[in-house]
CSV table of C-alpha atoms in Angstrom, one decimal:
chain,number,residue,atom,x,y,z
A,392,UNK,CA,33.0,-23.8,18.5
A,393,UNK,CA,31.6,-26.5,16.8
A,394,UNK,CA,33.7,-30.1,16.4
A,395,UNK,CA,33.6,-31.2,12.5
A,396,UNK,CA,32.6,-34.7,13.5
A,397,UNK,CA,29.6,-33.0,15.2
A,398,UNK,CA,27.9,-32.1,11.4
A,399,UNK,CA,28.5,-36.0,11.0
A,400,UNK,CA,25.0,-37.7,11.5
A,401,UNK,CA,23.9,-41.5,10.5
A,402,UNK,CA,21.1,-40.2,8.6
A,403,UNK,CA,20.4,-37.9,5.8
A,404,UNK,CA,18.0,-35.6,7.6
A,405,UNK,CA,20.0,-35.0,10.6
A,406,UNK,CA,22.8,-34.3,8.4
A,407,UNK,CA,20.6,-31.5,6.8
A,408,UNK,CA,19.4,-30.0,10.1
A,409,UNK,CA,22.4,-29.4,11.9
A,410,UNK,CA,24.6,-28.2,8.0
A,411,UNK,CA,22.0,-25.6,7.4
A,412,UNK,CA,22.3,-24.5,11.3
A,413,UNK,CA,26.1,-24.3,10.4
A,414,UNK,CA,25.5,-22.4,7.2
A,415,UNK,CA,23.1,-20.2,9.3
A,416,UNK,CA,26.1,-19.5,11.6
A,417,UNK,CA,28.2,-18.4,9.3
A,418,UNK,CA,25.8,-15.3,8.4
A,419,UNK,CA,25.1,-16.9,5.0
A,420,UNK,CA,21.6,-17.3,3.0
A,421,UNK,CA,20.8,-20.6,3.7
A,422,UNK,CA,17.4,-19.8,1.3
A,423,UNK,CA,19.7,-18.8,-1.4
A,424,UNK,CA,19.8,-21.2,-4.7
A,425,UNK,CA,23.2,-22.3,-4.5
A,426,UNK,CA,23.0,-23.1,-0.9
A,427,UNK,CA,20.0,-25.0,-1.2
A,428,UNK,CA,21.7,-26.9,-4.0
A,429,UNK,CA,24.7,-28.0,-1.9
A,430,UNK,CA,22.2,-29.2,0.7
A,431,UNK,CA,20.3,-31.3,-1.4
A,432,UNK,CA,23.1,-32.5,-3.6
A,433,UNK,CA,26.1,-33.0,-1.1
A,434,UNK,CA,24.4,-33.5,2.4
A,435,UNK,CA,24.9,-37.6,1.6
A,436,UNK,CA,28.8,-36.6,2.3
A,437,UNK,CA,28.2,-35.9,5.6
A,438,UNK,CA,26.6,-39.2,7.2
A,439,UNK,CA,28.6,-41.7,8.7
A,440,UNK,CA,28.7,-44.0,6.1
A,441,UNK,CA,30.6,-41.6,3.7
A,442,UNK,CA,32.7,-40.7,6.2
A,443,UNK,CA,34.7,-43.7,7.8
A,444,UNK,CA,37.8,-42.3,6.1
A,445,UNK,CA,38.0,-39.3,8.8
A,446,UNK,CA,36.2,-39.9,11.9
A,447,UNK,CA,38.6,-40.7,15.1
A,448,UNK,CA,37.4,-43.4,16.1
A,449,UNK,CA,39.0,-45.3,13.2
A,450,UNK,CA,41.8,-43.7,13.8
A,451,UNK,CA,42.1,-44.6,17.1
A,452,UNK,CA,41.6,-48.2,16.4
A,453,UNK,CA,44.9,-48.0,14.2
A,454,UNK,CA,46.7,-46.8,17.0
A,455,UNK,CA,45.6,-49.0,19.4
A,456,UNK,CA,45.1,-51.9,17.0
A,457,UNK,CA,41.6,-52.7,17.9
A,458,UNK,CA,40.5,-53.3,14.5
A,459,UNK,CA,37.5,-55.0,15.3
A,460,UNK,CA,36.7,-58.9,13.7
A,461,UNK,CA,34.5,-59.3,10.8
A,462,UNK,CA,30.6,-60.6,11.9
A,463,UNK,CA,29.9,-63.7,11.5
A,464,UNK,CA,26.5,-62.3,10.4
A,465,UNK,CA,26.1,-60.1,7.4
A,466,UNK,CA,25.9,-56.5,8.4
A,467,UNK,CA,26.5,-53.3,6.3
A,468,UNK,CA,28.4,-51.8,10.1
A,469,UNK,CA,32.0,-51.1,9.6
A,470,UNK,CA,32.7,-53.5,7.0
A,471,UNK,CA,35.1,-50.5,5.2
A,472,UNK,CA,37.9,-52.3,7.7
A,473,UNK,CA,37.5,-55.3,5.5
A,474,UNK,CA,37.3,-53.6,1.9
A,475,UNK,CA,41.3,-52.8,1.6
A,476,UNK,CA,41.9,-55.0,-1.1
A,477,UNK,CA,45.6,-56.2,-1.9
A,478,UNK,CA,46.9,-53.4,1.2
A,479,UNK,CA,46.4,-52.6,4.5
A,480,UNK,CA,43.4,-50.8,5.5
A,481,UNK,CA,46.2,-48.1,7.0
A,482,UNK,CA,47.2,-47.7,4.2
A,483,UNK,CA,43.4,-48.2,2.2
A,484,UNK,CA,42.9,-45.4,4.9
A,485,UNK,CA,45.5,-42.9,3.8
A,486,UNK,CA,44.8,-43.2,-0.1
A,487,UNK,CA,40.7,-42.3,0.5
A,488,UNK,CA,41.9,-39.6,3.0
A,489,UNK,CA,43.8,-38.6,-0.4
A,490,UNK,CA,41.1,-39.4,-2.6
A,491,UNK,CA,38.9,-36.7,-0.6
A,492,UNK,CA,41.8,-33.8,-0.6
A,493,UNK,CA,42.4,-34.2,-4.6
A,494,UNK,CA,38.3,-34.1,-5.0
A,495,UNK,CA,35.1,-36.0,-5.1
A,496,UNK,CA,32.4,-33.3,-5.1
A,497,UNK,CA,30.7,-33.8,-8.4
A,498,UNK,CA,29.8,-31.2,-10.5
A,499,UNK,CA,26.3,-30.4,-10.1
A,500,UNK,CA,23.7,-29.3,-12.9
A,501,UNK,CA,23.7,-26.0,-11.4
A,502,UNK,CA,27.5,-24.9,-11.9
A,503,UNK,CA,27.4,-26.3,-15.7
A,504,UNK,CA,28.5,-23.4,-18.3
A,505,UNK,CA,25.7,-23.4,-21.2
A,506,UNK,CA,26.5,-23.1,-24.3
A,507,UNK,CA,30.1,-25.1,-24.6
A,508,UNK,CA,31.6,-25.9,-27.7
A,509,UNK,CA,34.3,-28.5,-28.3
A,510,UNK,CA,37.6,-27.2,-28.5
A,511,UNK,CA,39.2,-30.7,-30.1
A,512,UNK,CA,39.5,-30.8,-34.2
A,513,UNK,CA,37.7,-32.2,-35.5
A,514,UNK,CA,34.4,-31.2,-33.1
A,515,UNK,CA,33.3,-34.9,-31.7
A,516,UNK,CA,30.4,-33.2,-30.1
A,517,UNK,CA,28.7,-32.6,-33.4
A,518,UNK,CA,28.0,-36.2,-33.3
A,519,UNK,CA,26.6,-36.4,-30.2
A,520,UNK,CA,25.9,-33.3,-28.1
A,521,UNK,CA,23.7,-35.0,-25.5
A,522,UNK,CA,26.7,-37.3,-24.2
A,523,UNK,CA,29.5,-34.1,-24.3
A,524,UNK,CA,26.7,-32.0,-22.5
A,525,UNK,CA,25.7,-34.9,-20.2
A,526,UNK,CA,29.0,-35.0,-19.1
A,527,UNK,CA,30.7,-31.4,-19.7
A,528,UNK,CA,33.4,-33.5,-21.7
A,529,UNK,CA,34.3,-30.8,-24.1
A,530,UNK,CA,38.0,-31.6,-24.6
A,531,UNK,CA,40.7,-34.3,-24.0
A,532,UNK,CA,41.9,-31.3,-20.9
A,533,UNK,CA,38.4,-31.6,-19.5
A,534,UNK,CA,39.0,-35.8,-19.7
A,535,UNK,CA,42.5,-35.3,-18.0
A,536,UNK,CA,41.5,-32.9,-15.5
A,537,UNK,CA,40.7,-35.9,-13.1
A,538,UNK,CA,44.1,-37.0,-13.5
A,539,UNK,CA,45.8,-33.6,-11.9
A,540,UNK,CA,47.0,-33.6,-8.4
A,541,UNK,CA,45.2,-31.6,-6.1
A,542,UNK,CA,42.5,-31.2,-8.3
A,543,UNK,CA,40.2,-28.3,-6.8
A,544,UNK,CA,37.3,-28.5,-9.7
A,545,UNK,CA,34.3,-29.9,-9.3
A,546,UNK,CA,34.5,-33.5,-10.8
A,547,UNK,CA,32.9,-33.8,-14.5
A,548,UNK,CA,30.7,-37.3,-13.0
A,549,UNK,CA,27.3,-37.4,-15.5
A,550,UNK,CA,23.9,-35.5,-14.6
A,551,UNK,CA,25.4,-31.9,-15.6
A,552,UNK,CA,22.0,-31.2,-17.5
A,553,UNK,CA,19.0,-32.5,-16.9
A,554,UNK,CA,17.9,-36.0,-18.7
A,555,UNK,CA,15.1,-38.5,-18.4
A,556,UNK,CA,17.7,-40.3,-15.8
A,557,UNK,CA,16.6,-37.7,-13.2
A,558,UNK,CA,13.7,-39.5,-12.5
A,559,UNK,CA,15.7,-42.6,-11.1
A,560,UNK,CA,18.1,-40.0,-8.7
A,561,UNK,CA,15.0,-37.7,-7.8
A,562,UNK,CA,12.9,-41.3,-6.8
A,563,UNK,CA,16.0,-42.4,-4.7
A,564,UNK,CA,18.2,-40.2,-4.1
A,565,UNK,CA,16.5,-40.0,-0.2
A,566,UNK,CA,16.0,-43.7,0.1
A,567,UNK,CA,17.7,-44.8,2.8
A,568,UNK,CA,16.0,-47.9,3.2
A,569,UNK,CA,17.7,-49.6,0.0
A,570,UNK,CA,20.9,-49.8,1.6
A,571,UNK,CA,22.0,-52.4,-1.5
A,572,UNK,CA,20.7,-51.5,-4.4
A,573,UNK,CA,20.6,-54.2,-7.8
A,574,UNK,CA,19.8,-52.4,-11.0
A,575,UNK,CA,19.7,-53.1,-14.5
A,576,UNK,CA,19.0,-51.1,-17.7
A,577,UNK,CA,17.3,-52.9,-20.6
A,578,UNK,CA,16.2,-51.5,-23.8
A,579,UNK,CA,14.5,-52.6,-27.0
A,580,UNK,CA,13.7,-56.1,-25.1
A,581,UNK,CA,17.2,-56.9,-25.5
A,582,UNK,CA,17.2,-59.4,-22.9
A,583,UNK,CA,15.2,-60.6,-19.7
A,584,UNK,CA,15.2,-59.3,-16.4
A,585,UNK,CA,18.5,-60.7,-14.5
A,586,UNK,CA,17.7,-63.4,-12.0
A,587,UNK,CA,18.8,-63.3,-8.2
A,588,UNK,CA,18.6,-66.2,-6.1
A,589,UNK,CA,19.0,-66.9,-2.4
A,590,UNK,CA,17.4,-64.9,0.7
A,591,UNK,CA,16.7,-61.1,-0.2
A,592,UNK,CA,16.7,-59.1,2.7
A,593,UNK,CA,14.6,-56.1,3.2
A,594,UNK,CA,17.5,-53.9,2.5
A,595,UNK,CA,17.9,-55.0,-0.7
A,596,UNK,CA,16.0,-52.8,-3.2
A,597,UNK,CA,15.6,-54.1,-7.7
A,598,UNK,CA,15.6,-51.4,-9.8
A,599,UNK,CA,15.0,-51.7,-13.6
A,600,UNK,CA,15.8,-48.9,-15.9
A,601,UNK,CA,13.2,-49.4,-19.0
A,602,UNK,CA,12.1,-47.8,-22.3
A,603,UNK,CA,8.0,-48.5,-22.6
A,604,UNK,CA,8.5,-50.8,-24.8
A,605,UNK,CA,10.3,-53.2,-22.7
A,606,UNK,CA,8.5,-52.1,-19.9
A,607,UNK,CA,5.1,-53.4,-21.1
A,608,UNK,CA,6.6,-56.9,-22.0
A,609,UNK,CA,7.8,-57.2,-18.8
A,610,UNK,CA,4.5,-56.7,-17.2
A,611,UNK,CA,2.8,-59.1,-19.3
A,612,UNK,CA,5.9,-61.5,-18.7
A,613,UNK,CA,6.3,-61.0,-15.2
A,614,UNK,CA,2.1,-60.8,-14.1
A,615,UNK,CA,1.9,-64.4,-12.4
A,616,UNK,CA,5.2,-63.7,-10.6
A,617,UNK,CA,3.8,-63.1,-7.1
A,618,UNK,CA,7.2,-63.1,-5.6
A,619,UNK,CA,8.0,-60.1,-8.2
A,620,UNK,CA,10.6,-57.2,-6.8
A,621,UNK,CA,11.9,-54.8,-9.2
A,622,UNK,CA,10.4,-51.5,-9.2
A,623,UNK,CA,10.3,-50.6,-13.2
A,624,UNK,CA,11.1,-46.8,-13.9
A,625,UNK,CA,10.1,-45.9,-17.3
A,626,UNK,CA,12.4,-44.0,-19.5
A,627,UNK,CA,9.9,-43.2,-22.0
A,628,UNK,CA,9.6,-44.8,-26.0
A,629,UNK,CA,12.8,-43.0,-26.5
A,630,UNK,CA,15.3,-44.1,-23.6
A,631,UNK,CA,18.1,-43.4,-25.6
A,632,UNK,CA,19.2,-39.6,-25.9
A,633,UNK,CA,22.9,-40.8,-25.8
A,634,UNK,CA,24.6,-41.4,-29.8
A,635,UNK,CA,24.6,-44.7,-29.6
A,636,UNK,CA,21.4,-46.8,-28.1
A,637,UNK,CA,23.9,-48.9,-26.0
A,638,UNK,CA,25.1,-45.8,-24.5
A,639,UNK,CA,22.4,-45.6,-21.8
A,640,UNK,CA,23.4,-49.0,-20.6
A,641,UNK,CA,27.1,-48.8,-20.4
A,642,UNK,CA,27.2,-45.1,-18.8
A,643,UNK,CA,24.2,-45.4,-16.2
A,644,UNK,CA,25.7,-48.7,-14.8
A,645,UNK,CA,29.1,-46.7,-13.9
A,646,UNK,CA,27.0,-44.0,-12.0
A,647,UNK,CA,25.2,-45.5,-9.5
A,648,UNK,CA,26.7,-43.2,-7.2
A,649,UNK,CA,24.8,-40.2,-8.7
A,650,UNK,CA,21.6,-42.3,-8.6
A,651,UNK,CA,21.4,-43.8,-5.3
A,652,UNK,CA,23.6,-41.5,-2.9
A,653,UNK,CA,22.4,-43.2,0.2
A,654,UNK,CA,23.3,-46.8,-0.9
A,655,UNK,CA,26.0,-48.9,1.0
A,656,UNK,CA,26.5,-51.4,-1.9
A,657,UNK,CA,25.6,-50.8,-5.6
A,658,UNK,CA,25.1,-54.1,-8.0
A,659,UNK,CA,25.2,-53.9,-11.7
A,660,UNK,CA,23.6,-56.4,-13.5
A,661,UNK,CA,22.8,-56.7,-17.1
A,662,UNK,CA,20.0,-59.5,-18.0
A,663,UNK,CA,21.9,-61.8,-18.9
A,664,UNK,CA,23.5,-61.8,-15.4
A,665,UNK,CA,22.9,-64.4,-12.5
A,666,UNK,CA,23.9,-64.0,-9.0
A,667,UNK,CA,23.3,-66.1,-6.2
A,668,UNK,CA,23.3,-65.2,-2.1
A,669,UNK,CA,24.3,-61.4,-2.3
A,670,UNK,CA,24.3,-61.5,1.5
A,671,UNK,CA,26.9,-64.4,1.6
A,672,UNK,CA,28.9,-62.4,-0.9
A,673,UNK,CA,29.2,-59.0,0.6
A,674,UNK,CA,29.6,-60.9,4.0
A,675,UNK,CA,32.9,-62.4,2.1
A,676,UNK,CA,34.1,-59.1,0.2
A,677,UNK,CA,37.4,-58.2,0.4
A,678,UNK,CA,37.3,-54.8,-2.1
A,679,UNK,CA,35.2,-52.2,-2.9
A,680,UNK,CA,35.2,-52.9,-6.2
A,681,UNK,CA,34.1,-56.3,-7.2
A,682,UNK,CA,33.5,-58.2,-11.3
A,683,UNK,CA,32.9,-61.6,-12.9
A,684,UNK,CA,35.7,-62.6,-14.7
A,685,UNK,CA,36.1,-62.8,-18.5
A,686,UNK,CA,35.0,-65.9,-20.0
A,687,UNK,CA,38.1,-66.2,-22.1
A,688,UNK,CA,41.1,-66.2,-19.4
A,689,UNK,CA,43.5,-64.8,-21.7
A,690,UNK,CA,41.7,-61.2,-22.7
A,691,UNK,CA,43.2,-58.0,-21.9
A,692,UNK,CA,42.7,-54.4,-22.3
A,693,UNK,CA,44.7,-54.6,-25.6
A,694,UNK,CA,43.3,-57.8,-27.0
A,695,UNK,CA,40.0,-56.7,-26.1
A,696,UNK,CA,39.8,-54.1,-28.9
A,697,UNK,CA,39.3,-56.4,-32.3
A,698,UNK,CA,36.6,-58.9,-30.4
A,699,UNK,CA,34.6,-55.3,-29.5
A,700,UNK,CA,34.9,-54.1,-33.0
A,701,UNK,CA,33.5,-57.3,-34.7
A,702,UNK,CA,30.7,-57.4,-32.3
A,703,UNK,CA,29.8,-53.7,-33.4
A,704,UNK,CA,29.9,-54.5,-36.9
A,705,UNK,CA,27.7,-57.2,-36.2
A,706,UNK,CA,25.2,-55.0,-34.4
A,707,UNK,CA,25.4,-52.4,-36.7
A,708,UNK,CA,24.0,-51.7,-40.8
A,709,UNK,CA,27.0,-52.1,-42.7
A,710,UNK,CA,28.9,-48.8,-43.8
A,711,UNK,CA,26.5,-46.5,-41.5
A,712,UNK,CA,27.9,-43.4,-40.1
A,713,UNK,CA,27.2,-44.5,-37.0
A,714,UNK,CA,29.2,-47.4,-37.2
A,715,UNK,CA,32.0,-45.8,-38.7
A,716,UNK,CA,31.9,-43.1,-35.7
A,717,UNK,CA,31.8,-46.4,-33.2
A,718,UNK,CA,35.0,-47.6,-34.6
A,719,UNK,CA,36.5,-44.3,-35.1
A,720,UNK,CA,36.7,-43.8,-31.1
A,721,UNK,CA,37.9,-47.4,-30.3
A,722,UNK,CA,40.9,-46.8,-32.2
A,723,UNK,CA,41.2,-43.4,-31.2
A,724,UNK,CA,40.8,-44.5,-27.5
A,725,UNK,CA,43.6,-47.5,-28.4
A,726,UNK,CA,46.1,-44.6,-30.3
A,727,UNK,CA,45.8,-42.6,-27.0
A,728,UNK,CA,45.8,-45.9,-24.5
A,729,UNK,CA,49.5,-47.2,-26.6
A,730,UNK,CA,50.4,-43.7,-26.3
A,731,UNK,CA,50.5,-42.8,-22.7
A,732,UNK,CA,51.8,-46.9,-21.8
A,733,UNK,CA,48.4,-48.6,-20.1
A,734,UNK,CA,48.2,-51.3,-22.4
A,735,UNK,CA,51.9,-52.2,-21.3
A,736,UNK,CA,51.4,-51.4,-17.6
A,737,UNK,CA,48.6,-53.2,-17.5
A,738,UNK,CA,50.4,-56.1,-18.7
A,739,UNK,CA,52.9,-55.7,-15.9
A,740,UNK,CA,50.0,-55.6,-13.2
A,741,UNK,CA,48.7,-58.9,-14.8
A,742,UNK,CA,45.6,-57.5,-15.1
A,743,UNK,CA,43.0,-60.3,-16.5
A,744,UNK,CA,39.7,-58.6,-17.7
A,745,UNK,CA,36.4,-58.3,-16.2
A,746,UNK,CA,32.6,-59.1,-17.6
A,747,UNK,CA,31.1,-56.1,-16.9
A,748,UNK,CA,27.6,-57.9,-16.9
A,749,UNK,CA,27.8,-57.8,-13.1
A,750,UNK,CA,29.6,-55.5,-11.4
A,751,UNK,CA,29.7,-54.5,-7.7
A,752,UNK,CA,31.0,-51.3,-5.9
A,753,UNK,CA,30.6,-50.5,-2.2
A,754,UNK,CA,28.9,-46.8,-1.8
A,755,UNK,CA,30.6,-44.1,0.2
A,756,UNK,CA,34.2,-44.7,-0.4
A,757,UNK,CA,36.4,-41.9,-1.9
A,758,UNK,CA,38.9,-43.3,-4.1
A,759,UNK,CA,36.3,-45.8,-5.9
A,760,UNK,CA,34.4,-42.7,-6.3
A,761,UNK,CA,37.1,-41.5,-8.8
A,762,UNK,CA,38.0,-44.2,-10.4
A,763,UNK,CA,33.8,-44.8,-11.2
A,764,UNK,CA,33.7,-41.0,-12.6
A,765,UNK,CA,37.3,-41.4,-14.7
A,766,UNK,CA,35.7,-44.6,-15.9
A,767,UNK,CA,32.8,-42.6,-16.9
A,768,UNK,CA,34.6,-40.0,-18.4
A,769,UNK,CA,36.3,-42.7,-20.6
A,770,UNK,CA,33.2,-44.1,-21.8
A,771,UNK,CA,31.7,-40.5,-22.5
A,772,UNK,CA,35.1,-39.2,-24.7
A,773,UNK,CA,35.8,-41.7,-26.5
A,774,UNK,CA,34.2,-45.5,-27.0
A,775,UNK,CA,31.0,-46.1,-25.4
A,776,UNK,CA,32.3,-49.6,-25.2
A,777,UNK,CA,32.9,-49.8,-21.0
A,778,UNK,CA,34.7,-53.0,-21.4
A,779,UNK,CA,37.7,-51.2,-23.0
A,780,UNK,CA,38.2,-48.4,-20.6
A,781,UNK,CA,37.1,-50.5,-17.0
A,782,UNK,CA,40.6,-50.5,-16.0
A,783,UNK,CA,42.3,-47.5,-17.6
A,784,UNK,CA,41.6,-44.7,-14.0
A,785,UNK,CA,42.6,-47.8,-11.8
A,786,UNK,CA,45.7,-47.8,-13.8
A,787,UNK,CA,46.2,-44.1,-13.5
A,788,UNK,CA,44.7,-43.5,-10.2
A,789,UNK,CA,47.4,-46.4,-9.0
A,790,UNK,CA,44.2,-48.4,-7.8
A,791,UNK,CA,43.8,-52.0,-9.1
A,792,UNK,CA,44.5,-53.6,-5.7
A,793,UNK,CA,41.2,-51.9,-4.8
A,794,UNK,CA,39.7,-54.5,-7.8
A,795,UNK,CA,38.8,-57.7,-7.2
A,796,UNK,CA,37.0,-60.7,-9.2
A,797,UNK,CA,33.3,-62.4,-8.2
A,798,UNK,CA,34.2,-65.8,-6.8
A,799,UNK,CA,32.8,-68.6,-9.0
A,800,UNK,CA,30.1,-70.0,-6.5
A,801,UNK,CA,28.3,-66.7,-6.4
A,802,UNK,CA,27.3,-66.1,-10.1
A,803,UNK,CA,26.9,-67.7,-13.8
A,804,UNK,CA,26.0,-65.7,-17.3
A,805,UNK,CA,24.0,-66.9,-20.0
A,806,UNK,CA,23.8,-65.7,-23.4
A,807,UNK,CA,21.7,-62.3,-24.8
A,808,UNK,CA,18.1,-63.4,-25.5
A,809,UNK,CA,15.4,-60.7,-26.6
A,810,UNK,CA,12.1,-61.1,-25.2
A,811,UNK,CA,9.6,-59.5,-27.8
């Protein structure tokens, strides 16, 4: 007889030991593809960090109202009773218990069917098969299969084929000494490297997503910097397989899940991002989910729509397919969003919008899991524009008291500026 929270180790290796001993008592293969697939892809789910939701202990301290007192230092230990947002952590408890039950496995590059074709008319995937294959987003079903109760599929969460971006999960995907992780994505020197100030810890690891082109600038930029801390990983010249450059950008800083499993907290930041004391700020977090605010106090999802489009066209050549196919989804995604009532309910909820140019998520945590992959999903079917969609699975997943703001103190932005 062996207790379920016995397979639950704190580390990744541990975890790995005593699963495959499991596996091995079971009479199965545990040298068999598949096997050794779950292993290396879904081990992560099995160390304490990822699984607060079930052990217990917790439990007990429920009962027994023991919930301990936040440190007054900053320490990544237990702080899951502190994340509960705008309800209890009972109940913050119960909903990632749910979370689990309807799903969070991701799909992994293994179980992808080849050779899908796009059942919607007309077939969006002609335009860009890298992003529906990326994904396995064939469909507006495959979109809404995240949205079923009790959903037993695997969920459709990025890396179903292999891409360039496999470098960043097969370099950390074991690291479990980058237990925050900052990353950025930058191409075509669109901007500088985002700046964090204050103490940086040892567990806090910089990671910067590059095409070679930036990536050489940076070098020369960056050489006298003898305090220098990101670790570059280069995409190659062409760092953009998705339709639309931008694409890589919006979609990789949604999945920092898939890249770094082992992570407690995961910070977005794109360069023209500043943040300031990311130790004093997790030590103050009250969500998992965490955004600067929207410079303009009165956007919403709905009134976003016309601000994104005239920043496309300015982007864009004039009357280019492209840019025709840009605007095509954002009213497509807007048709669909008046349809089904989130620009209305999120009126109701009072929900001010974010500036997705830094953007915070605490690793580990089931429901935030799902509403990061529908989030994906939204940005992969229909505009790659993330600042449309950032609210639209909270709304559905009834999980936008799970989403806070960045308080002022910690963070400032500055304006785009190209560096070559």
């Amino acid at each position: 007889v062996i207790d379920s929270e016995d397979l639950i180790k704190t580390n990744l290796i541990d975890c790995e030991r005593i699963l495959i001993g499991f596996i091995s008592l079971l009479g199965l293969n545990t040298s068999s593809l598949e096997l050794k697939n779950i292993i290396e892809y879904d081990s992560h789910q099995f160390i304490e960090d990822s699984t607060w939701w079930d052990q217990s202990n917790i439990a007990e301290s429920i009962l027994t109202m023991s919930i301990p007192s936040r440190s007054s230092n900053f320490t990544y230990s237990n702080d899951f009773y502190y994340l509960h947002g705008d309800r209890s952590f009972a109940q913050y408890l119960y909903e990632n218990r749910q979370c689990y039950n309807e799903g969070i496995f991701a799909q992994m590059q293994s179980e992808t069917i080849t050779n899908r074709t796009s059942t919607d008319e007309p077939n969006r995937c002609l335009s860009k098969s890298f992003d529906c294959a990326f994904s396995d987003l064939y469909s507006f079903n495959d979109r809404e299969q995240l949205y079923q109760q009790s959903n037993q599929k695997p969920l459709k969460c990025a890396f179903n084929i292999p891409s360039v971006f496999d470098k960043v999960r097969n370099r950390y995907s074991r690291n479990h000494t980058c237990q925050t992780i900052i990353f950025t994505c930058i191409t075509n020197c669109y901007d500088p490297l985002p700046e964090v100030q204050g103490v940086i810890l040892p567990s806090f690891c910089f990671v910067a997503l590059l095409d070679t082109r930036t990536m050489n600038t940076y070098k020369k930029l960056y050489s006298m910097d003898f305090n220098f801390k990101w670790d570059f990983i280069d995409l190659g010249v062409d760092a953009t397989p998705f339709s639309v450059a931008a694409k890589s950008t919006e979609t990789l800083k949604i999945v920092g899940q898939r890249m770094f499993p082992l992570a407690k907290w995961i910070i977005w930041m794109d360069g023209k991002g500043h943040i300031n004391d990311i130790s004093s700020l997790l030590k103050q977090a009250r969500a998992p989910v965490i955004g600067a605010s929207h410079p303009d106090p009165t956007r919403t999802s709905a009134s976003e729509v016309e601000p994104t489009i005239s920043h496309i066209r300015g982007r864009e050549t004039a009357f280019s397919q492209r840019l025709n196919n840009s605007i095509m989804d954002i009213k497509l995604q807007e048709k669909e969003y008046q349809r089904d009532g989130f620009y209305s309910r999120s009126d109701k909820l009072q929900l001010k919008m974010y500036d997705i140019a830094i953007f915070l998520y605490r690793n580990g945590h089931p429901c935030i899991f799902r509403f990061l992959c529908g989030w994906h999903n939204e940005v992969n079917y229909f505009s790659y524009r993330g600042q449309l969609s950032v609210y639209y699975p909270a709304v559905r997943l009834n999980l936008t008291d799970y989403l806070h703001f960045l308080p002022k103190q910690f963070y400032h932005t500055v304006g785009h500026r190209s560096v070559c």
